[in-house]
């Protein structure tokens, strides 16, 4: 019986039915294969939507955006592993906008179970929901889903391509397919005859994809190792092409200046700006202006010189008014109660009650490469170059702006200097399309200034948590949280697909309702606030603030119980979910945690389960002449399968740094409907001297592969806040922390 189950898990039918965890399901319309968008030219052959072969070698398509997280490298390795390609010969490109490149994991993330307790049925249901991503052409990079999406699909794709090539070779050599093997991009016969894939591609493209069997992990050559990244050489030599680097014959350059209130324009006078040397055109964008010139600097000088009177903001004009709207949400009926265990209202006799309120502010994405796009419109055909996380949505939005069919839009996805969810939007490409329409036949590189980028973001919303709990006999016995925040999904999905989903908004409580702690009385309610400045998905989304709320309060419970914070968490996770327990054990051992710190030293701990992965962080801080210095950090995470350890380590470290930046010094505020922060001096990220020494341990105790790109962010802020409490005895429940502490710079 176990052998049958093993084969069922490893055997897939590729081509005629959908591949998802080995199961074929749904109506024919949903499960039918999406069209192959690759159009091979002379001497080229496409075996499927992800493998293109020409006389020079094999090119693999990685349709998930590369923004420094290593996605293109590991995605390609999943295919190359089963195709038996030599890594040094692998070429990788980003795929065009196409239904075939839908994200099969993203839709399944909408389920409201806790995740770590998902049954086999719920897991299968998530896979079924995932296929709906094809219906909506959700070619999206986000939600830490790239590897979850590609893990089985791409290995199946590679294995199918390998067997197609072997079948073609068998026909040519008149031998059985089982007699052939593959190695380093060639099919090898029993007598040693070697036929490169490049010689077999045309014949293989005519072969029906066969039934295949995936290799055991013990047979992997590439996966599970630290591979040279495919983007490493270009970035190291300065030859990598980001969107802002796009250069085309006859190109012009544009700068934009849009309403700082997100309203419209009452009036403007561009007469003098239009006469400045090098300026070729001033473009009315409706909600702002663009200037086209011979270089970006001239365009920026000109657009800044235009006198404009703006309309007022269509949302509350001050941060205080917006936060008041969040507070008011607590007086409304809950949008969700996704966890309601036991009875938090009835506490055991002798229990000690604990109560706290936590707050976090608006945040910007603050990507190092500001928003930009190059557009070239000839009146019928639109071509775009930019980094983006959702090329199908971007294509359709720009097609609508240009007044052409989406089939007339070509989207070239470049590398990007940071995304974090910001480049899941498409406003910058729509603006570039508007500008290009004003100068038909000429490519225009449209670059936003840092100030324009910072003040026209889609912000991470503010959130407030009001939590009550209780301890008895040295352990927590109740955790009752209410979280109020605006809905990110309602705004973003309406922009992306034209409608907002109904039902409870999981994002408001994600990272607090689904934590693997065995507290007998555990309730979490979400309250949807009515606040409408532009909001968007920010790295780790709801878990970015709920991790702070949950893990700071867990430390408060530990203090009230007289318990060691780490030992208490170990006790609460051991019988609830072992992968979380093992992650806590790992940081305990790495950091040499004893529960005691010397004078002038503080240590804090946090463990947050997000995107399917438990991640524990210990941070050590020291008092250096009255300033707080972060000296060391230890991270342990369990994604289930470590496909590339070096990339995982980099992601965990970078995500922690992103979380520490927000925790220490980042905040977006509004006055008169306008964002106050204009540049990095106003919105200061973590400096190199502030980054702690960091050690990472990667665990593999989970049965299935889970996310890694965002999971280091949620525990960063609470680990630091808890360390500061240990150092100073001062409990701060509001971010950013530089309002209460001086940090070493």
XYZ file of C-alpha atoms in Angstrom:
745
model
C 0.000 0.000 0.000
C 2.786 2.444 0.860
C 4.409 1.771 -2.515
C 1.152 2.611 -4.300
C 0.853 5.863 -2.340
C 4.438 6.750 -3.180
C 3.869 6.213 -6.882
C 0.623 8.223 -6.745
C 2.468 11.157 -5.230
C 5.260 11.046 -7.794
C 3.419 10.200 -11.023
C 1.762 12.882 -13.119
C -0.040 13.075 -16.446
C 1.378 16.059 -18.306
C -0.507 17.851 -21.057
C -4.057 16.554 -21.331
C -5.098 17.410 -17.790
C -4.037 19.894 -15.123
C -1.069 18.999 -12.973
C -1.508 19.971 -9.345
C -0.228 17.722 -6.590
C -0.779 14.760 -8.906
C -4.546 15.332 -9.106
C -6.678 16.179 -12.145
C -9.809 18.079 -11.287
C -12.433 20.653 -12.282
C -14.313 21.392 -15.427
C -12.628 21.096 -18.799
C -12.586 24.868 -19.261
C -10.584 25.356 -16.102
C -8.242 22.389 -16.485
C -7.513 22.522 -20.202
C -3.903 23.440 -20.965
C -3.309 27.132 -21.551
C -1.973 28.058 -24.996
C 1.808 28.091 -25.385
C 2.772 31.773 -25.798
C 6.243 31.032 -27.162
C 6.529 31.604 -30.909
C 9.672 29.817 -32.106
C 11.525 31.425 -34.967
C 13.663 29.843 -37.638
C 15.794 27.066 -36.136
C 13.945 27.155 -32.815
C 11.597 24.670 -31.180
C 9.363 25.080 -28.149
C 8.647 21.872 -26.244
C 6.207 23.670 -23.922
C 5.637 27.143 -22.504
C 8.830 26.950 -20.440
C 11.433 25.301 -22.704
C 12.795 26.822 -25.912
C 15.654 25.157 -27.811
C 17.693 26.553 -30.680
C 21.055 25.796 -32.231
C 22.879 27.524 -29.370
C 21.282 25.588 -26.515
C 18.322 25.484 -24.150
C 16.549 28.599 -22.875
C 14.266 28.253 -19.872
C 11.386 30.606 -19.162
C 10.986 31.883 -15.605
C 7.809 33.989 -15.573
C 8.230 35.182 -11.994
C 9.828 38.593 -11.537
C 13.460 38.836 -10.455
C 13.832 41.617 -7.909
C 16.890 40.316 -6.115
C 15.270 37.329 -4.422
C 16.786 34.658 -6.684
C 13.495 33.500 -8.160
C 14.748 33.116 -11.721
C 17.659 30.982 -10.557
C 15.663 28.466 -8.546
C 12.746 28.404 -10.990
C 15.176 27.485 -13.777
C 16.862 24.891 -11.564
C 13.533 23.115 -11.067
C 13.299 22.570 -14.827
C 17.004 21.927 -15.364
C 17.078 19.272 -12.646
C 14.676 16.997 -14.476
C 15.966 17.898 -17.941
C 19.532 16.917 -17.022
C 20.983 20.235 -18.129
C 24.466 21.397 -17.166
C 23.942 24.479 -14.996
C 26.658 26.461 -16.758
C 24.761 26.035 -20.043
C 21.391 27.211 -18.740
C 19.963 30.412 -20.187
C 16.966 32.071 -18.530
C 14.502 34.675 -19.769
C 11.345 36.200 -18.303
C 8.232 35.007 -20.089
C 5.788 37.363 -21.820
C 2.373 38.126 -20.315
C 0.412 34.917 -20.824
C -2.253 32.759 -19.243
C 0.160 29.798 -19.297
C 2.275 31.532 -16.669
C -0.478 31.873 -14.066
C 0.469 31.487 -10.416
C -1.116 28.225 -9.239
C -0.361 28.846 -5.555
C -1.667 32.379 -5.056
C -5.412 31.717 -5.092
C -5.079 28.899 -2.578
C -3.610 31.338 -0.076
C -7.083 32.797 0.375
C -8.283 29.888 2.512
C -8.982 30.891 6.103
C -7.778 27.825 7.998
C -4.687 28.359 10.114
C -2.404 26.739 7.542
C -0.231 24.593 9.775
C -3.272 22.506 10.691
C -4.524 22.076 7.107
C -5.934 18.649 6.364
C -5.182 16.724 3.187
C -8.603 17.790 1.886
C -7.898 21.470 2.589
C -4.536 21.179 0.879
C -6.205 19.637 -2.179
C -8.869 22.342 -2.098
C -6.114 24.950 -2.195
C -4.700 23.277 -5.294
C -8.127 23.333 -6.927
C -8.480 27.016 -6.110
C -5.022 27.535 -7.566
C -6.152 26.526 -11.043
C -8.570 29.471 -10.954
C -5.466 31.621 -11.236
C -5.390 30.534 -14.868
C -8.925 31.787 -15.429
C -7.901 35.241 -14.185
C -4.461 35.075 -15.895
C -2.814 35.762 -12.543
C 0.796 35.890 -13.666
C 1.824 37.396 -10.355
C 5.016 37.352 -8.339
C 4.017 37.787 -4.712
C 2.812 36.175 -1.535
C 6.012 34.122 -1.222
C 4.416 31.718 -3.708
C 6.927 31.464 -6.563
C 8.493 28.218 -5.397
C 5.226 26.769 -4.085
C 3.820 27.429 -7.545
C 6.780 26.030 -9.448
C 7.999 23.187 -7.241
C 6.001 20.407 -8.858
C 4.841 22.126 -12.041
C 8.356 22.927 -13.232
C 9.838 19.569 -12.353
C 7.000 17.960 -14.282
C 7.671 20.370 -17.150
C 11.370 19.482 -17.189
C 10.725 15.759 -16.934
C 8.174 15.887 -19.755
C 10.634 17.767 -21.971
C 13.336 15.213 -21.170
C 11.099 12.297 -22.125
C 9.981 14.034 -25.334
C 13.633 14.412 -26.328
C 14.336 10.772 -25.467
C 11.330 9.653 -27.509
C 12.598 11.629 -30.501
C 16.046 10.074 -30.094
C 14.575 6.573 -29.786
C 12.731 6.991 -33.084
C 15.869 8.256 -34.790
C 18.075 5.464 -33.435
C 15.380 2.800 -33.662
C 15.854 1.748 -30.048
C 13.592 1.625 -27.007
C 13.175 4.750 -24.921
C 14.064 2.796 -21.789
C 17.493 2.074 -23.261
C 18.372 5.757 -23.376
C 19.580 8.116 -20.680
C 20.217 11.858 -20.530
C 23.164 13.853 -19.265
C 24.345 17.445 -19.629
C 21.848 18.376 -22.320
C 22.180 15.267 -24.468
C 20.491 11.920 -24.992
C 22.933 9.035 -24.715
C 22.434 5.610 -26.321
C 23.695 2.273 -24.901
C 26.629 2.303 -27.346
C 27.696 5.746 -26.136
C 26.227 7.706 -29.030
C 25.390 11.199 -27.753
C 22.805 13.424 -29.420
C 22.569 17.003 -28.094
C 19.130 18.333 -27.317
C 19.754 21.036 -29.909
C 19.769 18.356 -32.629
C 16.579 16.712 -31.389
C 14.427 19.729 -30.586
C 12.448 19.952 -33.838
C 11.537 16.264 -33.710
C 10.790 16.380 -29.984
C 8.366 19.263 -30.472
C 6.142 16.888 -32.468
C 6.031 14.297 -29.667
C 2.967 14.016 -27.425
C 4.060 14.670 -23.804
C 4.269 11.267 -22.122
C 3.427 10.104 -18.626
C 6.429 10.796 -16.417
C 7.768 10.041 -12.972
C 9.650 12.591 -10.909
C 13.008 11.714 -9.453
C 13.568 11.053 -5.786
C 15.285 13.806 -3.864
C 18.294 11.554 -3.334
C 18.904 11.774 -7.101
C 18.966 15.577 -7.269
C 22.122 17.188 -8.634
C 21.131 20.866 -8.706
C 18.255 21.295 -6.290
C 19.259 21.386 -2.653
C 22.613 22.987 -3.501
C 23.751 26.604 -3.630
C 23.952 27.418 -7.327
C 25.602 30.435 -8.992
C 22.745 32.865 -9.542
C 21.826 33.586 -13.138
C 21.702 37.346 -12.448
C 24.992 37.430 -10.530
C 27.404 38.211 -13.384
C 25.358 41.063 -14.829
C 24.812 42.704 -11.465
C 28.467 42.292 -10.496
C 29.730 43.860 -13.720
C 27.147 46.597 -14.074
C 25.783 45.108 -17.303
C 22.450 43.939 -15.858
C 19.551 45.820 -17.401
C 16.977 47.266 -15.044
C 13.923 49.132 -16.275
C 15.554 52.490 -15.649
C 18.499 51.450 -17.884
C 16.371 50.995 -21.021
C 17.890 52.763 -24.010
C 16.419 52.656 -27.530
C 17.184 54.470 -30.789
C 15.720 57.960 -30.891
C 14.618 57.782 -27.256
C 13.311 60.756 -25.349
C 13.069 61.116 -21.586
C 10.240 62.258 -19.367
C 9.653 63.251 -15.765
C 6.276 63.383 -14.063
C 4.636 65.499 -11.392
C 1.236 64.345 -10.261
C -1.182 65.740 -7.735
C 0.351 65.469 -4.256
C -3.174 65.128 -2.882
C -4.118 62.351 -5.352
C -6.815 64.718 -6.625
C -6.846 66.516 -9.955
C -5.527 69.816 -11.260
C -7.500 73.036 -11.021
C -5.115 74.930 -13.282
C -1.519 75.123 -14.453
C 0.752 77.400 -16.464
C 3.399 75.537 -18.456
C 4.314 78.346 -20.880
C 7.801 79.060 -19.518
C 8.591 75.372 -18.877
C 7.723 74.563 -22.479
C 10.291 77.095 -23.695
C 13.193 75.687 -21.667
C 16.097 74.374 -23.813
C 15.794 70.645 -24.457
C 12.087 70.500 -23.626
C 10.014 68.997 -26.431
C 6.511 68.660 -24.986
C 4.422 69.182 -21.864
C 1.785 66.485 -21.422
C -1.429 66.917 -19.428
C -1.991 63.636 -17.559
C -5.304 64.691 -16.047
C -4.091 64.347 -12.482
C -0.687 65.834 -13.185
C 1.876 66.724 -15.796
C 4.794 65.180 -17.655
C 7.573 66.895 -19.526
C 9.342 65.187 -22.428
C 12.898 66.333 -23.032
C 16.256 65.248 -24.364
C 17.335 63.937 -20.956
C 15.779 63.110 -17.624
C 17.420 65.955 -15.710
C 16.086 68.617 -18.069
C 12.635 67.042 -17.947
C 12.661 67.064 -14.152
C 13.801 70.685 -13.952
C 11.055 71.723 -16.327
C 8.188 69.842 -14.707
C 9.189 71.177 -11.278
C 9.076 74.743 -12.625
C 5.419 74.562 -13.698
C 2.974 76.477 -11.514
C 0.038 74.222 -10.603
C -3.045 74.570 -8.421
C -4.193 71.173 -7.168
C -7.588 69.834 -6.113
C -7.992 68.681 -2.491
C -7.463 65.091 -1.392
C -10.365 62.629 -1.782
C -9.542 61.112 1.621
C -9.030 62.450 5.193
C -6.293 65.067 5.061
C -4.349 64.202 8.216
C -2.804 61.115 9.752
C -4.791 61.796 12.902
C -8.091 61.679 11.002
C -7.100 58.418 9.317
C -6.049 56.803 12.589
C -9.339 57.962 14.127
C -11.124 56.024 11.378
C -9.122 52.935 12.296
C -10.074 53.398 15.958
C -13.727 53.770 14.974
C -13.642 50.334 13.361
C -13.552 48.762 16.827
C -17.121 50.008 17.306
C -18.348 48.044 14.287
C -19.194 44.358 13.973
C -16.132 42.183 13.319
C -15.323 41.505 9.701
C -13.963 38.128 10.788
C -13.481 35.835 13.748
C -11.171 33.279 12.204
C -10.068 31.747 15.497
C -12.339 31.178 18.451
C -10.998 28.415 20.699
C -12.301 27.842 24.196
C -13.840 30.773 26.061
C -11.521 33.748 26.676
C -14.317 35.484 28.592
C -14.274 32.876 31.360
C -10.860 32.694 33.023
C -9.680 30.168 35.612
C -9.744 31.214 39.238
C -6.585 33.030 40.230
C -5.591 33.944 36.674
C -3.723 37.221 36.182
C -5.119 39.431 33.422
C -2.869 41.299 30.954
C -4.031 44.035 28.588
C -2.242 46.086 25.924
C -2.804 48.196 22.812
C -0.332 48.266 19.911
C -0.108 50.588 16.914
C 1.795 50.660 13.634
C 1.877 53.447 10.988
C 1.520 53.746 7.243
C 4.628 52.487 5.421
C 6.045 53.036 1.933
C 7.761 50.383 -0.157
C 10.728 52.694 -0.817
C 12.307 50.580 -3.555
C 15.856 51.623 -4.371
C 14.990 51.917 -8.076
C 12.136 54.443 -8.282
C 9.106 53.740 -10.457
C 9.848 53.939 -14.163
C 8.778 52.533 -17.500
C 9.657 52.994 -21.140
C 6.784 53.099 -23.629
C 6.811 53.177 -27.427
C 3.463 53.646 -29.162
C 2.988 53.907 -32.927
C -0.761 54.394 -32.865
C -1.554 50.696 -33.070
C 1.149 48.711 -31.318
C 2.412 49.485 -27.793
C 5.765 48.250 -26.486
C 6.732 48.525 -22.820
C 9.933 47.938 -20.840
C 9.780 47.902 -17.054
C 10.195 45.760 -13.981
C 6.824 44.518 -12.770
C 5.270 41.768 -10.664
C 2.056 41.318 -12.658
C 2.643 41.583 -16.425
C -0.812 40.396 -17.519
C -2.580 43.020 -15.410
C -0.094 45.675 -16.520
C -0.577 44.735 -20.185
C -4.359 44.979 -19.964
C -4.320 48.308 -18.110
C -1.919 49.844 -20.617
C -3.920 48.445 -23.547
C -7.015 50.164 -22.178
C -5.119 53.445 -21.844
C -3.742 53.176 -25.386
C -7.127 52.154 -26.789
C -5.809 48.963 -28.359
C -6.422 45.259 -27.887
C -4.115 43.558 -25.334
C -2.719 41.451 -28.186
C -1.190 44.668 -29.545
C 0.813 45.230 -26.345
C 4.311 43.821 -25.896
C 5.583 43.804 -22.306
C 9.297 43.319 -21.714
C 9.891 42.522 -18.039
C 13.282 43.730 -16.850
C 15.173 43.186 -13.636
C 13.981 45.489 -10.894
C 15.718 47.281 -8.078
C 13.205 46.211 -5.470
C 9.536 45.367 -5.610
C 8.178 44.327 -2.179
C 4.674 44.430 -3.692
C 4.940 47.953 -5.154
C 5.604 46.684 -8.657
C 2.534 44.496 -8.436
C 0.774 47.747 -9.339
C 0.842 49.163 -12.873
C 0.227 52.901 -12.461
C 3.751 53.824 -13.541
C 3.356 51.918 -16.823
C -0.046 53.508 -17.484
C 1.527 56.936 -16.962
C 4.304 56.010 -19.403
C 1.665 54.934 -21.917
C -0.088 58.297 -21.587
C 3.207 60.067 -22.205
C 4.074 57.890 -25.206
C 0.663 58.627 -26.767
C 1.661 62.286 -26.840
C 4.712 61.484 -28.976
C 3.744 58.632 -31.329
C 6.557 56.661 -32.891
C 9.127 57.739 -30.293
C 10.212 55.606 -27.321
C 9.999 57.583 -24.073
C 11.746 56.620 -20.854
C 9.553 57.924 -18.015
C 11.276 58.118 -14.632
C 9.735 59.207 -11.352
C 11.818 61.295 -8.995
C 12.391 59.867 -5.536
C 9.965 62.471 -4.202
C 7.303 61.462 -6.716
C 7.855 57.803 -5.888
C 7.643 58.306 -2.127
C 4.529 60.492 -2.215
C 2.609 58.380 -4.751
C 3.037 54.926 -3.286
C 0.350 52.369 -2.431
C 0.998 52.292 1.287
C 0.956 49.562 3.913
C -1.967 50.708 6.083
C -1.891 51.593 9.768
C -3.246 49.031 12.209
C -4.212 48.877 15.856
C -4.493 45.805 18.075
C -6.274 45.654 21.398
C -5.357 42.454 23.182
C -6.332 40.986 26.503
C -4.922 37.786 27.909
C -4.329 35.917 31.106
C -1.740 33.690 32.748
C -2.093 31.060 35.442
C 0.380 28.604 36.929
C 3.250 30.128 34.941
C 1.639 29.808 31.498
C -0.800 31.693 29.231
C -4.385 30.517 29.462
C -6.095 33.162 27.298
C -5.320 35.307 24.257
C -8.088 37.558 22.946
C -7.167 40.027 20.201
C -9.077 42.560 18.144
C -7.273 44.061 15.152
C -8.476 47.068 13.170
C -7.021 48.018 9.794
C -8.196 48.973 6.303
C -8.514 46.245 3.690
C -5.579 46.048 1.300
C -7.143 43.272 -0.770
C -10.355 45.211 -1.407
C -8.403 48.017 -3.056
C -5.717 46.005 -4.824
C -7.944 43.324 -6.327
C -10.368 45.934 -7.606
C -7.460 47.567 -9.426
C -6.167 44.231 -10.710
C -9.254 42.274 -11.715
C -12.048 44.824 -11.467
C -13.847 43.606 -8.361
C -13.230 43.114 -4.666
C -14.025 39.709 -3.169
C -16.668 39.333 -0.502
C -16.377 37.529 2.792
C -13.952 38.010 5.666
C -10.643 39.706 4.949
C -7.978 37.285 6.124
C -5.268 39.881 5.532
C -6.389 42.022 8.467
C -5.662 39.217 10.959
C -3.063 37.141 9.111
C -0.099 36.486 11.377
C -2.117 36.699 14.604
C -5.100 34.350 14.317
C -3.040 31.485 12.893
C -0.069 31.231 15.230
C 0.861 27.693 16.369
C 0.576 28.243 20.098
C -1.489 25.856 22.201
C -3.293 28.457 24.314
C -6.612 26.907 25.392
C -8.673 30.102 25.077
C -7.648 31.856 21.875
C -9.827 34.310 19.945
C -9.009 36.811 17.203
C -11.426 39.241 15.555
C -10.705 41.526 12.625
C -12.367 44.918 12.155
C -12.302 46.490 8.699
C -11.591 50.219 8.852
C -12.984 52.666 6.330
C -9.835 54.537 5.299
C -9.245 55.170 1.623
C -5.815 56.599 0.762
C -4.155 54.309 -1.819
C -3.140 51.050 -0.147
C -1.145 48.104 -1.458
C 0.537 44.841 -0.576
C 3.760 45.455 1.387
C 6.298 42.755 2.143
C 4.547 40.143 4.365
C 1.290 42.163 4.253
C -0.870 41.596 7.383
C 1.769 39.496 9.097
C 4.056 42.555 8.980
C 2.028 44.198 11.747
C 0.280 41.227 13.333
C 3.607 39.538 14.010
C 4.572 42.619 16.011
C 1.289 42.613 17.923
C 1.293 38.903 18.702
C 4.909 38.391 19.660
C 5.238 41.507 21.799
C 2.133 40.465 23.708
C 3.507 36.945 24.103
C 6.492 38.511 25.854
C 4.155 40.496 28.093
C 2.410 37.260 29.005
C 5.772 35.660 29.798
C 6.668 38.545 32.132
C 3.302 38.311 33.862
C 3.718 34.542 34.236
C 7.296 34.843 35.522
C 8.378 32.544 32.681
C 11.340 32.588 30.337
C 9.977 33.863 26.973
C 11.669 31.142 24.949
C 10.870 28.263 27.299
C 7.247 29.416 27.431
C 7.022 29.368 23.633
C 8.624 25.936 23.476
C 6.017 24.652 25.898
C 3.154 26.173 23.869
C 4.339 24.916 20.459
C 5.533 21.395 21.272
C 2.102 19.792 21.302
C 0.572 22.261 18.847
C 2.980 22.035 15.905
C 6.490 20.584 15.988
C 8.093 22.565 13.119
C 7.549 25.761 15.159
C 8.990 24.053 18.235
C 12.092 22.986 16.298
C 12.605 26.517 14.928
C 12.558 27.856 18.487
C 14.972 25.146 19.597
C 17.312 26.095 16.769
C 17.543 29.783 17.713
C 17.935 28.792 21.354
C 20.943 26.657 20.492
C 22.410 29.097 17.936
C 22.251 32.079 20.266
C 23.168 30.227 23.425
C 19.970 31.526 25.032
C 19.987 31.257 28.823
C 17.225 33.694 29.664
C 19.736 35.940 31.423
C 21.684 38.896 30.019
C 24.472 40.971 31.513
C 24.156 44.669 32.306
C 24.018 46.778 29.150
C 22.864 43.845 26.985
C 19.346 42.884 25.947
C 17.974 39.939 24.027
C 14.580 39.534 22.428
C 12.805 36.665 20.742
C 9.949 36.340 18.271
C 8.541 33.433 16.297
C 5.963 34.083 13.578
C 4.295 31.554 11.302
C 3.601 33.188 7.946
C 3.303 31.997 4.346
C 3.461 28.431 5.615
C 6.851 28.826 7.305
C 7.676 29.173 11.012
C 10.490 31.693 11.470
C 12.160 32.431 14.792
C 14.549 35.337 15.424
C 16.663 36.268 18.418
C 18.161 39.773 18.405
C 20.818 41.056 20.775
C 21.238 44.772 21.506
C 23.811 46.681 23.552
C 23.952 50.107 25.121
C 26.809 52.012 23.450
C 27.231 55.398 25.162
C 23.495 55.806 25.531
C 22.630 54.595 22.023
C 21.180 51.198 21.133
C 23.296 49.068 18.844
C 22.071 45.846 17.255
C 25.001 43.463 17.599
C 23.773 39.982 16.682
C 20.798 38.204 15.159
C 19.999 34.522 14.830
C 17.332 33.250 12.428
C 15.844 29.778 12.057
C 13.162 28.972 9.496
C 11.547 25.815 8.157
C 10.282 26.103 4.551
C 9.950 22.322 4.293
C 12.341 21.922 1.342
C 15.507 23.992 0.955
C 15.830 24.256 -2.814
C 18.825 26.625 -2.698
C 20.295 27.226 0.786
C 22.287 30.328 -0.155
C 19.264 32.044 -1.670
C 17.135 31.132 1.340
C 19.758 32.521 3.707
C 19.932 35.753 1.702
C 16.149 36.065 1.689
C 15.832 35.542 5.435
C 18.593 38.040 6.163
C 17.256 40.643 3.722
C 13.669 40.275 4.926
C 14.803 40.748 8.520
C 16.700 43.903 7.493
C 13.565 45.187 5.759
C 11.548 44.546 8.903
C 14.163 46.204 11.128
C 14.176 49.276 8.864
C 10.447 49.700 9.360
C 10.680 48.950 13.080
C 13.374 51.508 13.802
C 12.762 54.552 11.648
C 10.107 54.357 8.944
C 6.701 56.042 8.993
C 4.456 57.743 6.450
C 2.359 60.655 7.698
C -0.118 63.007 6.006
C -0.771 66.729 6.399
C -3.233 68.604 4.212
C -3.780 65.398 2.271
C -0.093 65.327 1.252
C 2.554 62.818 2.340
C 5.176 64.472 4.551
C 8.075 62.155 3.720
C 9.801 62.977 0.437
C 13.121 61.112 0.406
C 15.329 58.750 2.392
C 16.428 61.413 4.908
C 12.727 61.597 5.873
C 12.121 57.865 5.638
C 15.365 56.331 6.771
C 16.112 52.680 6.086
C 18.533 50.602 8.132
C 22.126 51.744 7.690
C 24.984 49.321 7.144
C 26.482 50.150 10.541
C 23.170 49.243 12.188
C 22.872 45.788 10.647
C 23.645 43.065 13.201
C 25.888 40.071 12.542
C 23.485 37.403 11.394
C 23.502 33.615 11.481
C 20.882 31.496 9.736
C 19.745 27.909 10.199
C 17.449 26.315 7.619
C 15.279 23.436 8.802
C 13.325 20.875 6.781
C 10.815 19.306 9.129
C 7.674 20.171 7.176
C 6.094 17.725 4.747
C 5.493 20.302 2.007
C 7.462 23.193 0.544
C 6.354 26.650 1.727
C 7.209 30.319 1.287
C 10.487 32.030 2.159
C 10.672 35.484 0.523
C 8.760 37.419 3.184
C 8.905 35.287 6.317
C 11.923 37.038 7.848
C 10.077 40.369 8.070
C 7.252 39.703 10.612
C 9.445 38.528 13.549
C 12.045 41.294 13.123
C 10.186 44.163 14.826
C 8.898 42.197 17.847
C 12.281 40.534 18.421
C 13.881 43.987 18.529
C 11.143 45.496 20.713
C 11.446 42.578 23.137
C 15.231 42.993 23.221
C 14.811 46.679 24.046
C 12.514 45.761 26.935
C 15.126 43.333 28.195
C 17.790 46.045 27.932
C 15.852 48.967 29.396
C 12.713 47.648 31.093
C 10.735 49.992 28.830
C 7.836 48.413 26.942
C 7.085 50.294 23.713
C 3.923 49.305 21.886
C 4.073 51.640 18.903
C 6.335 51.803 15.850
C 8.717 53.234 14.791
C 10.934 52.657 17.793
C 13.174 55.671 17.232
C 10.428 57.757 18.850
C 11.367 56.128 22.145
C 15.024 55.088 21.728
C 18.212 56.517 20.290
C 19.827 54.076 17.878
C 23.483 53.821 16.958
C 24.255 55.128 13.470
